[in-house]
């Protein structure tokens, strides 16, 4: 599994991301054996507690800290993670001269990915940007495993966006934007899980295409619309001709003659147009000769 930190790429060792290692980190901050420095640290802690009790209440107020509901406090005592869960929310006690407190915000963070110049699988240059929503779920891992976490997550989002878009063609991106976002979310969530981060959502916002390509796509769409319009018109004319044929075949000779006379009456006659009626018998005699 890749890990990005300080613009460098490294590899997470299996012992750093297995469940047993995470459990040990929460229990004892990663300590395995007791040595002379651990014993000295325990003695200093005990003496500090005795000093705080003897000087109560002068020093007790400096040993209290309040953490908000959406925050958690990760405590390092003499450089080592304090046993147990992270502190908060509410009031908790600590030793000022031995403890170092790092506060972690658990609220959802919106990460805006700047437009990236990407070459798709079918060699189309594309500028695309996205938005990533994530939150910290394990404050101890976020502090212990990641240096400059927001920058690291942004760098990971940029590289994941380029890799995801570059492995698909332009037509796939236009047709399956939601599936591309889901794929990017899964990749980021798998990488950031050992960091104590949960990627909640990824959205592809905008895709900027070159002007020449946009013009070609517009011409192609217009040609498709013209072809479809002609096809619909031809289908309409064919349907009308079949309907006229069916209507004409169902008319009797008398009804056909009445329809002929009605059509003559609907024609406007003027000085240049003369409309006259001919007997149908004469027309029937002329039609075979013409044919």
Coordinates of C-alpha atoms in Angstrom, one line a residue:
X1 CA 0.0 0.0 0.0
X2 CA 1.4 3.4 -1.0
X3 CA 1.8 6.2 1.4
X4 CA 2.5 9.9 0.4
X5 CA 4.3 12.2 2.8
X6 CA 6.3 15.4 2.2
X7 CA 6.0 14.9 -1.6
X8 CA 7.6 11.4 -1.3
X9 CA 6.2 8.0 -1.8
X10 CA 6.8 5.2 0.7
X11 CA 5.4 1.8 1.5
X12 CA 3.4 1.0 4.6
X13 CA 4.8 -2.1 6.4
X14 CA 2.3 -4.8 7.2
X15 CA 2.9 -4.4 10.9
X16 CA 1.7 -0.8 10.6
X17 CA -1.7 -1.4 9.3
X18 CA -2.7 -4.9 10.7
X19 CA -5.5 -5.0 13.4
X20 CA -3.2 -6.2 16.1
X21 CA -0.9 -3.2 15.6
X22 CA -3.8 -0.8 15.8
X23 CA -5.0 -2.4 19.0
X24 CA -1.6 -2.2 20.6
X25 CA -1.4 1.5 19.6
X26 CA -4.6 2.2 21.5
X27 CA -3.6 0.2 24.5
X28 CA 0.0 1.2 25.2
X29 CA 1.0 3.6 22.4
X30 CA 3.1 1.0 20.7
X31 CA 5.3 0.1 23.7
X32 CA 6.4 -3.6 23.9
X33 CA 9.0 -3.9 26.7
X34 CA 9.8 -2.0 29.9
X35 CA 13.3 -0.5 30.1
X36 CA 15.1 2.0 32.2
X37 CA 13.6 5.0 30.4
X38 CA 10.0 3.7 30.9
X39 CA 10.7 3.2 34.6
X40 CA 12.1 6.7 34.9
X41 CA 9.0 8.1 33.1
X42 CA 6.7 6.3 35.5
X43 CA 8.6 7.8 38.5
X44 CA 8.4 11.3 37.0
X45 CA 4.7 10.9 36.5
X46 CA 4.1 9.7 40.0
X47 CA 6.2 12.6 41.5
X48 CA 4.2 15.0 39.3
X49 CA 0.9 13.7 40.6
X50 CA 2.1 13.9 44.2
X51 CA 3.3 17.5 43.6
X52 CA -0.1 18.4 42.1
X53 CA -1.9 16.9 45.1
X54 CA 0.3 18.7 47.6
X55 CA -0.1 22.1 45.9
X56 CA -3.8 21.8 45.5
X57 CA -5.7 24.0 44.5
X58 CA -3.0 26.3 43.1
X59 CA -1.9 23.9 40.4
X60 CA -5.1 22.0 39.8
X61 CA -6.5 24.7 37.6
X62 CA -3.5 24.6 35.2
X63 CA -4.1 20.8 34.8
X64 CA -7.6 21.0 33.4
X65 CA -8.6 21.4 29.8
X66 CA -11.9 21.5 28.0
X67 CA -12.4 19.8 24.6
X68 CA -15.4 20.6 22.4
X69 CA -18.0 18.1 21.3
X70 CA -16.5 17.8 17.8
X71 CA -12.9 17.5 19.0
X72 CA -10.7 14.9 20.5
X73 CA -7.4 15.3 22.4
X74 CA -4.4 13.0 21.8
X75 CA -2.0 13.2 24.7
X76 CA 1.8 12.4 24.6
X77 CA 3.5 11.9 27.9
X78 CA 7.2 12.2 27.7
X79 CA 6.9 11.6 24.0
X80 CA 4.8 8.5 24.2
X81 CA 1.1 8.1 23.6
X82 CA -0.9 7.9 26.8
X83 CA -2.6 4.6 27.4
X84 CA -6.3 4.3 26.7
X85 CA -8.6 6.2 24.4
X86 CA -8.2 9.7 23.3
X87 CA -9.7 12.4 25.6
X88 CA -12.9 14.3 25.0
X89 CA -15.3 15.8 24.8
X90 CA -15.6 17.7 28.0
X91 CA -13.2 18.3 30.9
X92 CA -10.1 16.2 31.5
X93 CA -6.9 16.4 33.5
X94 CA -3.3 16.3 32.4
X95 CA 0.2 17.1 33.6
X96 CA 1.3 20.4 32.0
X97 CA 5.1 19.9 32.2
X98 CA 5.0 16.3 31.0
X99 CA 2.1 16.1 28.6
X100 CA 1.8 17.4 25.0
X101 CA -1.7 17.7 23.7
X102 CA -2.7 17.6 20.0
X103 CA -6.4 18.4 19.3
X104 CA -8.0 16.7 16.3
X105 CA -11.2 18.0 14.6
X106 CA -13.7 15.3 13.8
X107 CA -15.9 17.3 11.5
X108 CA -16.3 16.6 7.8
X109 CA -13.7 18.5 5.7
X110 CA -14.4 19.6 2.2
X111 CA -11.3 19.3 0.0
X112 CA -11.4 21.2 -3.3
X113 CA -9.1 19.6 -5.9
X114 CA -7.7 22.2 -8.4
X115 CA -8.3 21.6 -12.1
X116 CA -6.0 18.9 -13.3
X117 CA -4.7 18.5 -16.9
X118 CA -5.3 14.9 -17.7
X119 CA -5.0 12.8 -20.9
X120 CA -7.8 10.3 -21.3
X121 CA -7.4 6.8 -22.6
X122 CA -8.3 7.9 -26.1
X123 CA -5.7 10.7 -26.1
X124 CA -8.1 13.6 -25.4
X125 CA -6.7 16.4 -23.3
X126 CA -9.1 17.3 -20.5
X127 CA -9.1 19.7 -17.5
X128 CA -11.2 18.2 -14.7
X129 CA -11.7 19.2 -11.0
X130 CA -13.4 17.4 -8.1
X131 CA -14.5 17.7 -4.5
X132 CA -13.6 15.2 -1.7
X133 CA -15.4 15.0 1.6
X134 CA -13.6 13.2 4.4
X135 CA -13.5 13.1 8.2
X136 CA -11.1 11.7 10.9
X137 CA -12.5 8.7 12.7
X138 CA -9.3 7.6 14.5
X139 CA -7.6 10.7 16.0
X140 CA -4.6 8.7 17.4
X141 CA -3.8 7.2 14.0
X142 CA -4.3 10.6 12.3
X143 CA -1.6 12.1 14.6
X144 CA 0.7 9.1 14.8
X145 CA 0.7 7.9 11.1
X146 CA 0.4 11.1 9.1
X147 CA 2.5 14.3 8.9
X148 CA 0.6 17.3 7.5
X149 CA -2.5 15.3 6.9
X150 CA -4.6 17.8 4.9
X151 CA -1.8 18.3 2.4
X152 CA -1.2 14.6 2.2
X153 CA -4.9 13.9 1.5
X154 CA -5.0 16.6 -1.1
X155 CA -2.0 15.1 -2.9
X156 CA -3.5 11.7 -2.8
X157 CA -6.8 13.1 -4.2
X158 CA -4.9 14.7 -7.1
X159 CA -3.0 11.6 -8.0
X160 CA -6.1 9.4 -7.7
X161 CA -8.1 11.7 -9.9
X162 CA -5.4 11.6 -12.7
X163 CA -5.1 7.9 -12.5
X164 CA -8.8 7.3 -12.6
X165 CA -9.5 9.7 -15.5
X166 CA -6.5 8.5 -17.4
X167 CA -7.7 4.9 -17.4
X168 CA -11.0 5.7 -19.2
X169 CA -12.1 7.2 -22.5
X170 CA -13.9 10.4 -22.9
X171 CA -17.2 8.8 -23.8
X172 CA -17.0 6.6 -20.6
X173 CA -16.3 9.7 -18.5
X174 CA -19.3 11.6 -20.0
X175 CA -21.6 8.6 -19.6
X176 CA -20.5 7.3 -16.2
X177 CA -19.4 10.2 -14.1
X178 CA -21.0 8.8 -11.0
X179 CA -19.3 5.4 -11.3
X180 CA -15.9 7.2 -11.9
X181 CA -16.5 9.1 -8.6
X182 CA -17.4 5.9 -6.8
X183 CA -14.2 4.2 -8.0
X184 CA -12.1 7.2 -6.9
X185 CA -13.8 7.1 -3.5
X186 CA -13.1 3.4 -3.1
X187 CA -9.4 3.9 -4.0
X188 CA -8.9 6.8 -1.6
X189 CA -10.8 5.1 1.2
X190 CA -8.6 2.1 1.0
X191 CA -5.4 4.2 1.1
X192 CA -6.5 6.5 3.9
X193 CA -8.0 3.8 6.2
X194 CA -4.6 3.2 8.0
X195 CA -4.4 6.9 8.6
X196 CA -7.7 6.9 10.6
X197 CA -9.6 8.8 7.8
X198 CA -12.9 7.9 6.2
X199 CA -13.6 9.2 2.7
X200 CA -17.3 9.9 2.7
X201 CA -18.0 11.2 -0.9
X202 CA -16.2 12.2 -4.1
X203 CA -17.8 14.4 -6.8
X204 CA -16.5 15.2 -10.2
X205 CA -17.5 18.8 -10.8
X206 CA -16.5 20.1 -14.2
X207 CA -14.7 18.9 -17.3
X208 CA -13.2 21.5 -19.7
X209 CA -12.7 20.3 -23.3
X210 CA -10.6 22.0 -26.0
X211 CA -12.6 24.3 -28.3
X212 CA -11.8 22.3 -31.5
X213 CA -13.2 19.2 -29.8
X214 CA -16.3 21.0 -28.6
X215 CA -16.9 22.3 -32.2
X216 CA -16.5 18.8 -33.6
X217 CA -18.9 17.4 -31.0
X218 CA -21.4 20.1 -31.8
X219 CA -21.3 19.3 -35.5
X220 CA -21.6 15.6 -34.9
X221 CA -24.7 16.2 -32.6
X222 CA -26.2 18.5 -35.2
X223 CA -25.7 15.9 -38.0
X224 CA -27.4 13.3 -35.8
X225 CA -30.4 15.6 -35.2
X226 CA -30.8 16.3 -38.9
X227 CA -30.6 12.6 -39.8
X228 CA -33.2 11.8 -37.2
X229 CA -35.5 14.6 -38.4
X230 CA -35.3 13.3 -42.0
X231 CA -35.9 9.7 -40.8
X232 CA -39.0 10.8 -38.8
X233 CA -40.3 12.8 -41.8
X234 CA -39.9 9.8 -44.2
X235 CA -41.6 7.5 -41.7
X236 CA -44.5 10.0 -41.5
X237 CA -44.9 10.1 -45.3
X238 CA -44.8 6.4 -45.5
X239 CA -47.5 6.0 -42.9
X240 CA -49.6 8.6 -44.7
X241 CA -49.3 6.8 -48.0
X242 CA -50.3 3.5 -46.5
X243 CA -53.3 5.2 -44.8
X244 CA -54.4 6.8 -48.1
X245 CA -54.0 3.4 -49.9
X246 CA -56.2 1.7 -47.3
X247 CA -58.8 4.5 -47.4
X248 CA -58.9 4.4 -51.2
X249 CA -59.3 0.6 -51.4
X250 CA -62.3 0.8 -49.0
X251 CA -64.3 3.3 -51.1
X252 CA -67.1 2.2 -53.4
X253 CA -67.3 3.7 -56.9
X254 CA -70.2 6.0 -55.9
X255 CA -68.3 7.2 -52.8
X256 CA -65.1 7.7 -54.9
X257 CA -67.1 9.9 -57.4
X258 CA -68.6 11.9 -54.6
X259 CA -65.1 12.4 -53.1
X260 CA -63.9 13.5 -56.5
X261 CA -66.6 16.1 -56.9
X262 CA -66.0 17.3 -53.3
X263 CA -62.3 17.8 -54.2
X264 CA -63.2 19.8 -57.2
X265 CA -65.4 22.1 -55.2
X266 CA -62.6 22.8 -52.8
X267 CA -60.3 24.1 -55.6
X268 CA -60.4 27.8 -56.0
X269 CA -61.1 28.9 -59.6
X270 CA -59.8 32.1 -61.0
X271 CA -59.1 33.8 -64.4
X272 CA -56.0 31.7 -64.9
X273 CA -57.3 28.5 -63.4
X274 CA -60.3 26.8 -64.9
X275 CA -61.8 23.8 -63.2
X276 CA -64.1 21.5 -65.1
X277 CA -65.6 18.2 -64.3
X278 CA -65.3 15.1 -66.5
X279 CA -67.4 12.0 -66.4
X280 CA -65.8 9.1 -64.7
X281 CA -66.6 6.9 -67.5
X282 CA -64.5 9.0 -69.8
X283 CA -61.6 8.9 -67.3
X284 CA -61.9 5.2 -67.0
X285 CA -61.6 4.9 -70.8
X286 CA -58.6 7.2 -70.9
X287 CA -56.6 5.6 -68.1
X288 CA -55.9 2.3 -69.8
X289 CA -54.6 4.1 -72.9
X290 CA -52.3 6.3 -70.8
X291 CA -51.1 3.3 -68.9

